[in-house]
Structures are given as structure tokens and as C-alpha cells.
């Protein structure tokens, strides 16, 4: 590192790599965030890619982005405005223009800012920056394409292959800007392309040349430096929400001493869970790609009947297809974890965009009185905790559990302290042979634990406990088919009470911030990072505010009502039209203090907007 | 360890019978199928607790309630997918699916073909009565074109599925056919189905005494049965008729029913059945024989081919991977993954 450079210490910076979906922006972004994490930063990432695999080159709807926010501490989300934009073409500049901070750096490829490129992105002039009113940014034009070609001259690669390394040249420049040692990036590239040594060589060359180019011409007057974080001692790795979800299931199966089974069907943005678990044959995981969403859940239910920790992973449209089988899981009272990585809807909606619009579907989307457990994960690493918790509840309370995550936290990653499993609670399923003093003759399939109302698990292959279950209503004592009216009413009540009883086994809801504030911010699921930051920043301005974030939605923590009624104003912020707010209002009808903040744009909340809106509500405007 | 052919106790048919009162209509063909399954399991001597019977929705799907085994009466069309989960979860179990033509060939068609394609080692008993009985008499995917029913008062204008074609089209490895009233053949094919490692489809031509009575009469009635059916046996000549004087011969690319000693045909001309040949061309032709073409309907095991079964291959992959990378605890696994750093 040359000594004559100005090094700026700033707390956090948000960088967005943006280009055509074929430009390798996801790879540049992932590499940069991983090496930042290794370097000791806190990171939060947000891949934002189009639904089309390869949209027309240079078009506005083909723009693929990867945003990463890095900082020495308190990085709760991927940020809403960017400090640095890498724009590989005019479309990338146009799409991201509105998210640029004042004074931000725009690194763009002059080779791909020619007239034909500008036309494709529907610019009407030759000066895209003026046309977009971007007079407040620092544009840095670099001939990335031609320099990458020159860099790889004589490498033996085809022209087309050389151009693929453009993203590495750009990454090299960014690494220079942020003082990232290239050795780490080199190592990551070696891992990534371990089977293609030629590509490793080419990519490292392009990366290094990009870095050197930035250095040689002193690309910008200021360079950022991000301080290593002060974390608690231990081993860390980098994980995204979907992988963390898969890991949570593996960890729970290990704790419970049962086999893990996943029946699934590919669907954006949940597919990674399936793809992670099919790899885990080393743990004996049985993960099946089935013929459709229905087979995904029904094969899992079969595996649950046969004694597995069974799960199925999907997104909103898939959850709709699974509804009937979910009802069967409720009726047969079998353990099942259903993961819904929410995406924008209705119908196919915007598959790669994130929302919280499946809450009603999770709570109510079945025929009959069909209560089950709904919990939601707050962040990429919390997906691990939530998946573990969902599995524990399912196995111990013999019920389907819907775990709601969303595309934002599923694809976003952050540093994660590797959990020590001995710190986690045991998971003890109610195996029938451990009850009734081992006397199989005493048992019927719908006899229950008096306190929890949980039925016992008799697993095929166990001598003496042969029984039949199914979708038809059963007599509560004998377990045979019954359409007796009193029995049905009682069974409906029992199934409801069984779920409500789970509130005795989950923690009480906690409040962060000023407990004596007038205003309570309420959130659930993947908006945690944004809401926390908004509330912290409001407090930093000297205003009192409290914040609570729900993981357990059905049943709610026991103190929910007491907690909510204490505040003068309760602002429930969601990426839907108020589904959780309406749920709370229907549960606690005398709450008159509820305000709603709702955005359904398929994009993460913007902290600045949250602060503004919350402040207005607090001031009674 | 296999669940089949046990060891310490000889089971009787009654051991597989549950205490629940059977509630099909009097005279329903399902009673015979149930009895045959009890007998077949006794002959196989599979432990009742190692047996799981999964069903969907419809009259046929009540069957698990009448079995003293593990049973799961599920939702419409999904039995094959549930059974896949049960079998993959625990390959030791003997897994059976009781289903009907509406359940498996209409609403559950997708699971039916994909289960067969995967070749999971389960046994599908497909009760084919060519009608929706439980909903009181609508035509089914196997009802003949022109069939008049409550939902086709002017006759259907669609062609039926022939289950064997679906099974073969999905690259099925086992297909057998039986008639509900023919208990001997039925028990035999069920036993064969259970012994076959892979998805076994047994089509049972079943009579719905209320809504489609006599639909299989042409082949089930004693008067015509001998001339209108051919019970195939692997390695044996395809002979039929009361006196076994008729046989199936090749006529160009087609099958033909002939009388031995007439038109110059001798016993040597009669084909020998090979259920184990991988090429299913001839087996399909046999499975599709119909009295309307002057041919007997084929019964017995028509196809029985050895191919790797899904759940076995799954276990094999796990075994190989665990040999390659010794089993770790979850925390060890994470500590040994790439991208780990320590904060001291």
C-alpha cells in the first residue's frame, strides 16, 4: 500500500456490483463480501438479480446486481443507498441511479457505454450522467473490456472467455479502493475454479491488473479503510440464510437422534435449501427432488410417519400447492417443518424479489379449522436458530410448523459464529414405547399427554404399535373413524389447544430500546436489521423509542398482549398490506393503538424512510 | 436387513386383519382383494409391524383400516408420493399402496408415473372398476369412450387410459393383472409383486356392485373366463381356453389367438412368456390384448424386470459418501469447512 494516499476511516460502506446477468456480478459481489468478512468486517449482502436467466444483453430488465454493506460493526442489513456503484453497462447505471448517495463513486466500463449500449438502455443522449441528473456523483470511466482483453492477451483463451474475466478486472479496482489484500481473493478463486486451472490463472491475472491499474493512476482521491470488528472469541464462517436453514435442520436431526428427510421441488428463491441438503450425504441426509410441490410435502409426510425429522422447502406458490397436505399433517398430528422462503406475489409475482406477503397463507391457508405453528426468521444467521427451533417444536409437539424466511435473508449472507451444539437444548420426541409403561395394549393413536395434549409417536417397524391414521376425523379415545358431532367439536378444540399450549414452551417477547417510550416499533421476519437500525438511529437523535421483533407468530408469546397494550403507539412495520397487524388486532380486539407501516415493493425497507415515517407517527402527524 | 421372509414366527392370514368392521357395500370386489392381501402377506411371512399400507381417497383407499399393520389413509391421489417417503425413510419396511383408477390415474397421475419411473420398491394395488364409486357414479379415466354415467349423460367423448401403457411408458419394471374373483392368481401376483425389488403395479379388475356392476363380466364370468383370459406364467407357453387348446402366436408384428391343430398351427408355434426381458414391446402387446380384438385379456405377471431400486441406490450413495468422508459432528463439519476464521 503506497503511503502517500489519503486513507479515510469510515464506519460503513455500501457497494453495488451491477451489470448484465451474464457479466458475473454475483461472483464479484460474493468474492468481495467473503474476503471482507475474512478481513474482519461485518457484512450484509443483497443479491438482486432478474428472473430471466439471460435477458437481452444491455437491456434494463436484464440488470443483475449484488449489493454488499461492510463495516467495522453494527451492519444489520445490506443498506439502502450505495456509496460505490460498479456499472458494467448503461442499463446498470440507469436502474441504480436513484439509489446513489451524494458524492458516491460510479465506476463504469467506457467500452460498454457506446451509442449502441446507451440505445439499449433507452438513453436519448450521449451523456447518461447528465440525462439522469447525476451531477452529485464521482464518475470514473475505465476501459474495463479492452483492458481485460489486453491483460489476457496470450493466455491461450478465446476472446469470449477473456471477456468473462471483466468482472475480475472490475473487482480488482474495487479491492484496491478498499484496501483488500489480493492473496485472499486469489485463494478464493483457486477454490472456486479448482477444476479449471486455466480460468484461475486468467481470473487472478485480470484481478491483479485491475488492482494495479487502480493503484497506478490513483483512481480516486480517497480510499476507504474498514476496521476489523471486535467480535466475541470463537470460530466464524460466512453463511447465507438458505444454507443456515439447511444447517438448522441438520443440527436438529443430530440433536434429536433422527434421520433428516427433505422432499422438495425447485423454486426460486428456496432451491438452495434442497441443493445444500442433497450434498449432505455425509450426514446421511435423505433429500429428494420430487415431481412436484405436492409430492415434496407428501413424501416428507410419509417420511415423518416413518420416524424422520421431515421437512419440505418452498416459496409462496409452492406453499399454496401444499395446503391440502398441510391439512393432513394437522389432522394426523405428525411432525413436519415447512419452509416458505417468501417472495413477491400473488401468483408468480416477482420471483426474485422479497416480501412478507405469505403470512396470511401460512396462518389460514387450509380447509377446516386447521391450526399449526408459524415462526419467522429475522436474519441470515437467525435462519439457523429458527430452523432448529421449528424442528424442535415439530418433533416434540407432533405438529406441522411453517417457518417463514424471505428472499432477502435467504440470499443475504453475514458472518456467523459457528454454533457449539452442546449449548443447544435437547430434542425429545414423544415416542410411544416410552409411555404407557411400555404396554402397547393400552395405547390408541390419539391418546395424549394430559399437559401438552401431544399425541404419541408410534413408528412403523416398532413391534406392537400397529395403527392407522389418516385425514378422516378420529375418535379421541379409540382412534377409529368417527363422525360423532361431540367428538368432532372436542377434537377441533383439542387441536387448537395443543398449538396454544406451545406458548408455555417458547420464550416471552422481549423489548429493546427505551422501555418507557410512548412508541413501540413492531416487526417480524426478515425486516429485523432495517427496523433495528431505524430504531437505534431514532434513539441516537435523543428520542425515546422501543422495538420488539416477533419470531413466534402462532402461537404468540404469552406476554404479547400485556406488552403491546403498554404503549401509546404501536407501529407495526411489514412488507405486506398489514397482515401481522390485522392478526394482532383480531387476537387482541381492544388494542386501539395500532399504526401500520406497509411497503410492498419487492425491495427491502429503506432505513431513511423508516426513520422519517416513524418520526412523523411519533409526533402525531 | 430385509423385512421379507421372516424367521421366528409363522404368520397366518388372520394376523394381518384389524379389528375394524369392514364397511364396503355387500358384494363389493374389494373384500376379495383384502382377503388376498392378508393371504399374500401370510405367505410372505412379513411381520405386521414391518408392513405399511398407504392409500389415497376412494372406496379402495379404506383398505388400510382393515389391516393389522401400520396404515396411512391419506389424501386424494397422493398415496404413491407418501409411500415413497415411507420407503426411502425406512427401506426395511414392506410398503403397499391401495388405490383406485380415479385416485392414481386422474388426480394422482403425476405421482403414479414418477413413482414408477423412480422404481421405488413399493407395491401398488390399483383397483380398477372404471368408475368413481365413493362420489356415486361418475366416469373415470379408465371408462370406455361413450360410457354413460352421471357426469357423462350423453356418453364420454374421451379415450380411457390403459394402466399398463402408463406403467410401461413410465419405464415400469413390474406389471401384473388379476381379477377380483380369481383369488388364486391374485395372491400369486401379490406375492410376486412383493418379491420384486422396485415399483410393482398390480392392476386388479374390480367390480363395483353398485355403480358399474358387471363391467368385467366378459372376463370374470365363468362362462367365458377360460376363453377370454390368458394367465401368463414366466417360461411357459401362452395357452388358454377350457381345454388349453388355444394359444398366442406371432402374426407378423401382431399377436393372434389360434386353436392348436387348426389352420396349420401346432404347439410349437405358441409363444413362450418371458416376463424378465428388458425390451417391453411384446409385454406391452400382451398387456393390451382385448376381447374386442379376438384376443384374451392377459392376467398374471406380465413384466418383472430387475433394475436398481431408488431407495437402495440412495442408501448406497450415502454409504459411499460416508466411507469417503468419515462422519463428523455438525460443529466439526462447520469447523472443517472452507472460509473459517478465528477471532481470538
PDB file of C-alpha atoms in Angstrom, chain A residues 34 37-38 40-41 188 191 229-238 247-248 250-251 254 259 261 276-292 294-295 298-308 324-326 328 332 334 384 415-416 418-422 443-444 458-472 474 479-481, chain B residues 8 15 17-20 23 47-54 57 62-76 78-93 107-108 110-115 117-118 120 310-311 313-319 321-322 325-344:
ATOM      1  CA  UNK A  34     -16.356 -13.096   1.563  1.00  0.00           C
ATOM      2  CA  UNK A  37     -15.611 -10.992   6.092  1.00  0.00           C
ATOM      3  CA  UNK A  38     -12.286 -12.811   6.263  1.00  0.00           C
ATOM      4  CA  UNK A  40     -12.625  -8.903   9.653  1.00  0.00           C
ATOM      5  CA  UNK A  41     -15.561  -6.774   8.591  1.00  0.00           C
ATOM      6  CA  UNK A 188     -10.984 -17.940  -3.101  1.00  0.00           C
ATOM      7  CA  UNK A 191     -11.202 -22.821  -4.595  1.00  0.00           C
ATOM      8  CA  UNK A 229     -14.614  -5.837  14.043  1.00  0.00           C
ATOM      9  CA  UNK A 230     -14.440  -6.595  17.718  1.00  0.00           C
ATOM     10  CA  UNK A 231     -16.292  -9.905  17.867  1.00  0.00           C
ATOM     11  CA  UNK A 232     -16.625 -12.324  20.696  1.00  0.00           C
ATOM     12  CA  UNK A 233     -13.994 -15.029  20.667  1.00  0.00           C
ATOM     13  CA  UNK A 234     -14.552 -18.102  18.600  1.00  0.00           C
ATOM     14  CA  UNK A 235     -14.606 -19.519  15.104  1.00  0.00           C
ATOM     15  CA  UNK A 236     -16.569 -17.800  12.388  1.00  0.00           C
ATOM     16  CA  UNK A 237     -17.729 -18.578   8.908  1.00  0.00           C
ATOM     17  CA  UNK A 238     -19.820 -16.855   6.297  1.00  0.00           C
ATOM     18  CA  UNK A 247     -27.880 -26.360   8.680  1.00  0.00           C
ATOM     19  CA  UNK A 248     -30.543 -25.747  11.319  1.00  0.00           C
ATOM     20  CA  UNK A 250     -29.187 -30.940  10.162  1.00  0.00           C
ATOM     21  CA  UNK A 251     -28.315 -29.738  13.661  1.00  0.00           C
ATOM     22  CA  UNK A 254     -28.447 -34.620  15.133  1.00  0.00           C
ATOM     23  CA  UNK A 259     -32.764 -39.129  10.277  1.00  0.00           C
ATOM     24  CA  UNK A 261     -35.576 -36.141   5.279  1.00  0.00           C
ATOM     25  CA  UNK A 276     -27.474 -27.853   0.204  1.00  0.00           C
ATOM     26  CA  UNK A 277     -29.200 -30.871   1.707  1.00  0.00           C
ATOM     27  CA  UNK A 278     -28.660 -33.180  -1.289  1.00  0.00           C
ATOM     28  CA  UNK A 279     -24.946 -32.576  -0.746  1.00  0.00           C
ATOM     29  CA  UNK A 280     -25.114 -33.711   2.859  1.00  0.00           C
ATOM     30  CA  UNK A 281     -25.000 -37.450   2.336  1.00  0.00           C
ATOM     31  CA  UNK A 282     -22.052 -37.369   4.723  1.00  0.00           C
ATOM     32  CA  UNK A 283     -24.678 -36.747   7.429  1.00  0.00           C
ATOM     33  CA  UNK A 284     -26.957 -39.406   5.989  1.00  0.00           C
ATOM     34  CA  UNK A 285     -29.492 -36.770   4.963  1.00  0.00           C
ATOM     35  CA  UNK A 286     -32.137 -38.052   2.590  1.00  0.00           C
ATOM     36  CA  UNK A 287     -33.151 -35.153   0.370  1.00  0.00           C
ATOM     37  CA  UNK A 288     -35.340 -35.915  -2.623  1.00  0.00           C
ATOM     38  CA  UNK A 289     -36.165 -33.784  -5.609  1.00  0.00           C
ATOM     39  CA  UNK A 290     -39.745 -34.855  -6.176  1.00  0.00           C
ATOM     40  CA  UNK A 291     -42.004 -34.465  -9.218  1.00  0.00           C
ATOM     41  CA  UNK A 292     -43.943 -31.509  -7.864  1.00  0.00           C
ATOM     42  CA  UNK A 294     -47.337 -31.762  -3.593  1.00  0.00           C
ATOM     43  CA  UNK A 295     -45.039 -34.763  -3.817  1.00  0.00           C
ATOM     44  CA  UNK A 298     -46.402 -35.688   0.880  1.00  0.00           C
ATOM     45  CA  UNK A 299     -43.164 -37.651   0.603  1.00  0.00           C
ATOM     46  CA  UNK A 300     -41.999 -35.713   3.662  1.00  0.00           C
ATOM     47  CA  UNK A 301     -45.172 -36.554   5.499  1.00  0.00           C
ATOM     48  CA  UNK A 302     -44.595 -40.205   4.631  1.00  0.00           C
ATOM     49  CA  UNK A 303     -41.057 -39.942   5.998  1.00  0.00           C
ATOM     50  CA  UNK A 304     -42.416 -38.272   9.123  1.00  0.00           C
ATOM     51  CA  UNK A 305     -44.863 -41.156   9.576  1.00  0.00           C
ATOM     52  CA  UNK A 306     -41.831 -43.445   9.243  1.00  0.00           C
ATOM     53  CA  UNK A 307     -39.945 -41.619  12.010  1.00  0.00           C
ATOM     54  CA  UNK A 308     -37.814 -38.930  10.367  1.00  0.00           C
ATOM     55  CA  UNK A 324     -54.144 -29.840   1.382  1.00  0.00           C
ATOM     56  CA  UNK A 325     -51.234 -31.956   2.579  1.00  0.00           C
ATOM     57  CA  UNK A 326     -50.572 -29.459   5.367  1.00  0.00           C
ATOM     58  CA  UNK A 328     -53.380 -33.783   6.506  1.00  0.00           C
ATOM     59  CA  UNK A 332     -52.665 -36.810  11.560  1.00  0.00           C
ATOM     60  CA  UNK A 334     -47.279 -35.683  12.544  1.00  0.00           C
ATOM     61  CA  UNK A 384     -30.238 -21.449  11.660  1.00  0.00           C
ATOM     62  CA  UNK A 415     -20.542 -13.631   9.325  1.00  0.00           C
ATOM     63  CA  UNK A 416     -21.699 -16.398  11.660  1.00  0.00           C
ATOM     64  CA  UNK A 418     -20.040 -21.421  14.485  1.00  0.00           C
ATOM     65  CA  UNK A 419     -22.511 -22.820  16.995  1.00  0.00           C
ATOM     66  CA  UNK A 420     -21.409 -25.260  19.643  1.00  0.00           C
ATOM     67  CA  UNK A 421     -24.219 -27.778  19.645  1.00  0.00           C
ATOM     68  CA  UNK A 422     -23.760 -28.770  23.279  1.00  0.00           C
ATOM     69  CA  UNK A 443     -52.278 -47.284  23.591  1.00  0.00           C
ATOM     70  CA  UNK A 444     -54.520 -45.788  20.924  1.00  0.00           C
ATOM     71  CA  UNK A 458     -45.668 -44.886  17.006  1.00  0.00           C
ATOM     72  CA  UNK A 459     -43.241 -45.563  14.236  1.00  0.00           C
ATOM     73  CA  UNK A 460     -43.628 -48.331  11.615  1.00  0.00           C
ATOM     74  CA  UNK A 461     -41.203 -51.126  12.352  1.00  0.00           C
ATOM     75  CA  UNK A 462     -41.935 -50.942  16.092  1.00  0.00           C
ATOM     76  CA  UNK A 463     -43.479 -54.234  17.243  1.00  0.00           C
ATOM     77  CA  UNK A 464     -46.861 -53.978  18.930  1.00  0.00           C
ATOM     78  CA  UNK A 465     -47.853 -50.457  17.932  1.00  0.00           C
ATOM     79  CA  UNK A 466     -49.512 -51.087  14.566  1.00  0.00           C
ATOM     80  CA  UNK A 467     -52.164 -48.433  13.995  1.00  0.00           C
ATOM     81  CA  UNK A 468     -53.937 -46.484  11.300  1.00  0.00           C
ATOM     82  CA  UNK A 469     -54.058 -42.735  10.869  1.00  0.00           C
ATOM     83  CA  UNK A 470     -55.450 -40.565   8.108  1.00  0.00           C
ATOM     84  CA  UNK A 471     -57.331 -37.494   7.003  1.00  0.00           C
ATOM     85  CA  UNK A 472     -60.692 -38.620   8.372  1.00  0.00           C
ATOM     86  CA  UNK A 474     -60.954 -39.982  14.509  1.00  0.00           C
ATOM     87  CA  UNK A 479     -58.616 -43.705  17.261  1.00  0.00           C
ATOM     88  CA  UNK A 480     -61.143 -45.197  14.836  1.00  0.00           C
ATOM     89  CA  UNK A 481     -63.020 -43.157  12.208  1.00  0.00           C
TER      90      UNK A 481
ATOM     91  CA  UNK B   8     -39.243 -66.777  14.219  1.00  0.00           C
ATOM     92  CA  UNK B  15     -52.748 -61.885  11.812  1.00  0.00           C
ATOM     93  CA  UNK B  17     -56.648 -58.444   9.828  1.00  0.00           C
ATOM     94  CA  UNK B  18     -57.546 -55.473  12.012  1.00  0.00           C
ATOM     95  CA  UNK B  19     -60.428 -55.455  14.461  1.00  0.00           C
ATOM     96  CA  UNK B  20     -62.239 -52.738  12.478  1.00  0.00           C
ATOM     97  CA  UNK B  23     -67.667 -51.310   5.588  1.00  0.00           C
ATOM     98  CA  UNK B  47     -44.100 -59.092  10.254  1.00  0.00           C
ATOM     99  CA  UNK B  48     -47.280 -56.983  10.503  1.00  0.00           C
ATOM    100  CA  UNK B  49     -45.261 -54.260  12.255  1.00  0.00           C
ATOM    101  CA  UNK B  50     -42.823 -54.147   9.357  1.00  0.00           C
ATOM    102  CA  UNK B  51     -45.661 -53.513   6.938  1.00  0.00           C
ATOM    103  CA  UNK B  52     -47.109 -50.135   5.989  1.00  0.00           C
ATOM    104  CA  UNK B  53     -50.202 -49.758   3.826  1.00  0.00           C
ATOM    105  CA  UNK B  54     -50.769 -46.319   2.338  1.00  0.00           C
ATOM    106  CA  UNK B  57     -59.110 -41.437  -1.375  1.00  0.00           C
ATOM    107  CA  UNK B  62     -60.368 -47.595   3.010  1.00  0.00           C
ATOM    108  CA  UNK B  63     -58.274 -50.748   2.891  1.00  0.00           C
ATOM    109  CA  UNK B  64     -55.568 -49.726   5.421  1.00  0.00           C
ATOM    110  CA  UNK B  65     -58.198 -49.553   8.186  1.00  0.00           C
ATOM    111  CA  UNK B  66     -58.779 -53.257   7.731  1.00  0.00           C
ATOM    112  CA  UNK B  67     -55.144 -54.211   8.043  1.00  0.00           C
ATOM    113  CA  UNK B  68     -53.447 -55.021  11.345  1.00  0.00           C
ATOM    114  CA  UNK B  69     -50.330 -53.252  10.101  1.00  0.00           C
ATOM    115  CA  UNK B  70     -49.163 -49.652  10.095  1.00  0.00           C
ATOM    116  CA  UNK B  71     -51.571 -47.740   7.878  1.00  0.00           C
ATOM    117  CA  UNK B  72     -51.986 -44.265   6.461  1.00  0.00           C
ATOM    118  CA  UNK B  73     -55.227 -43.232   4.777  1.00  0.00           C
ATOM    119  CA  UNK B  74     -54.138 -40.022   3.112  1.00  0.00           C
ATOM    120  CA  UNK B  75     -55.498 -37.536   0.595  1.00  0.00           C
ATOM    121  CA  UNK B  76     -56.691 -37.913  -2.956  1.00  0.00           C
ATOM    122  CA  UNK B  78     -51.009 -38.750  -3.100  1.00  0.00           C
ATOM    123  CA  UNK B  79     -50.519 -42.258  -1.754  1.00  0.00           C
ATOM    124  CA  UNK B  80     -47.638 -43.106  -4.071  1.00  0.00           C
ATOM    125  CA  UNK B  81     -45.695 -39.988  -3.020  1.00  0.00           C
ATOM    126  CA  UNK B  82     -46.329 -40.657   0.672  1.00  0.00           C
ATOM    127  CA  UNK B  83     -45.305 -44.276   0.207  1.00  0.00           C
ATOM    128  CA  UNK B  84     -42.110 -43.065  -1.491  1.00  0.00           C
ATOM    129  CA  UNK B  85     -41.297 -41.078   1.639  1.00  0.00           C
ATOM    130  CA  UNK B  86     -42.043 -44.043   3.906  1.00  0.00           C
ATOM    131  CA  UNK B  87     -39.917 -46.456   1.879  1.00  0.00           C
ATOM    132  CA  UNK B  88     -36.958 -44.114   1.404  1.00  0.00           C
ATOM    133  CA  UNK B  89     -37.066 -43.215   5.100  1.00  0.00           C
ATOM    134  CA  UNK B  90     -37.043 -46.864   6.125  1.00  0.00           C
ATOM    135  CA  UNK B  91     -36.183 -49.334   3.352  1.00  0.00           C
ATOM    136  CA  UNK B  92     -36.737 -52.246   5.750  1.00  0.00           C
ATOM    137  CA  UNK B  93     -40.492 -51.798   5.585  1.00  0.00           C
ATOM    138  CA  UNK B 107     -55.805 -36.676  -9.593  1.00  0.00           C
ATOM    139  CA  UNK B 108     -52.697 -38.675  -8.709  1.00  0.00           C
ATOM    140  CA  UNK B 110     -48.249 -37.415 -11.795  1.00  0.00           C
ATOM    141  CA  UNK B 111     -47.192 -39.294  -8.683  1.00  0.00           C
ATOM    142  CA  UNK B 112     -48.173 -42.600 -10.280  1.00  0.00           C
ATOM    143  CA  UNK B 113     -45.888 -42.219 -13.301  1.00  0.00           C
ATOM    144  CA  UNK B 114     -42.989 -40.653 -11.426  1.00  0.00           C
ATOM    145  CA  UNK B 115     -43.023 -43.267  -8.684  1.00  0.00           C
ATOM    146  CA  UNK B 117     -40.072 -44.092 -13.183  1.00  0.00           C
ATOM    147  CA  UNK B 118     -38.031 -43.836  -9.979  1.00  0.00           C
ATOM    148  CA  UNK B 120     -39.073 -47.151  -5.532  1.00  0.00           C
ATOM    149  CA  UNK B 310     -34.372 -45.928  -5.816  1.00  0.00           C
ATOM    150  CA  UNK B 311     -34.144 -46.318  -2.047  1.00  0.00           C
ATOM    151  CA  UNK B 313     -29.321 -46.607  -4.598  1.00  0.00           C
ATOM    152  CA  UNK B 314     -29.931 -43.746  -2.200  1.00  0.00           C
ATOM    153  CA  UNK B 315     -28.535 -45.781   0.683  1.00  0.00           C
ATOM    154  CA  UNK B 316     -25.612 -46.805  -1.488  1.00  0.00           C
ATOM    155  CA  UNK B 317     -24.709 -43.189  -2.228  1.00  0.00           C
ATOM    156  CA  UNK B 318     -24.876 -42.363   1.476  1.00  0.00           C
ATOM    157  CA  UNK B 319     -22.712 -45.336   2.342  1.00  0.00           C
ATOM    158  CA  UNK B 321     -20.012 -40.787   0.790  1.00  0.00           C
ATOM    159  CA  UNK B 322     -19.678 -41.732   4.457  1.00  0.00           C
ATOM    160  CA  UNK B 325     -15.656 -38.586   4.443  1.00  0.00           C
ATOM    161  CA  UNK B 326     -15.833 -40.056   7.925  1.00  0.00           C
ATOM    162  CA  UNK B 327     -18.879 -38.983   9.881  1.00  0.00           C
ATOM    163  CA  UNK B 328     -18.367 -35.798  11.880  1.00  0.00           C
ATOM    164  CA  UNK B 329     -20.498 -33.940  14.343  1.00  0.00           C
ATOM    165  CA  UNK B 330     -22.229 -30.915  12.922  1.00  0.00           C
ATOM    166  CA  UNK B 331     -19.891 -28.494  14.718  1.00  0.00           C
ATOM    167  CA  UNK B 332     -16.826 -30.386  13.461  1.00  0.00           C
ATOM    168  CA  UNK B 333     -18.206 -30.255   9.976  1.00  0.00           C
ATOM    169  CA  UNK B 334     -18.521 -26.454  10.127  1.00  0.00           C
ATOM    170  CA  UNK B 335     -15.068 -26.011  11.639  1.00  0.00           C
ATOM    171  CA  UNK B 336     -13.609 -28.024   8.782  1.00  0.00           C
ATOM    172  CA  UNK B 337     -15.415 -26.145   6.033  1.00  0.00           C
ATOM    173  CA  UNK B 338     -13.722 -23.509   3.932  1.00  0.00           C
ATOM    174  CA  UNK B 339     -13.851 -19.811   4.915  1.00  0.00           C
ATOM    175  CA  UNK B 340     -13.437 -20.303   8.635  1.00  0.00           C
ATOM    176  CA  UNK B 341     -11.602 -17.699  10.652  1.00  0.00           C
ATOM    177  CA  UNK B 342     -10.920 -17.308  14.301  1.00  0.00           C
ATOM    178  CA  UNK B 343     -11.419 -14.287  16.490  1.00  0.00           C
ATOM    179  CA  UNK B 344      -9.021 -14.534  19.416  1.00  0.00           C
TER     180      UNK B 344
END
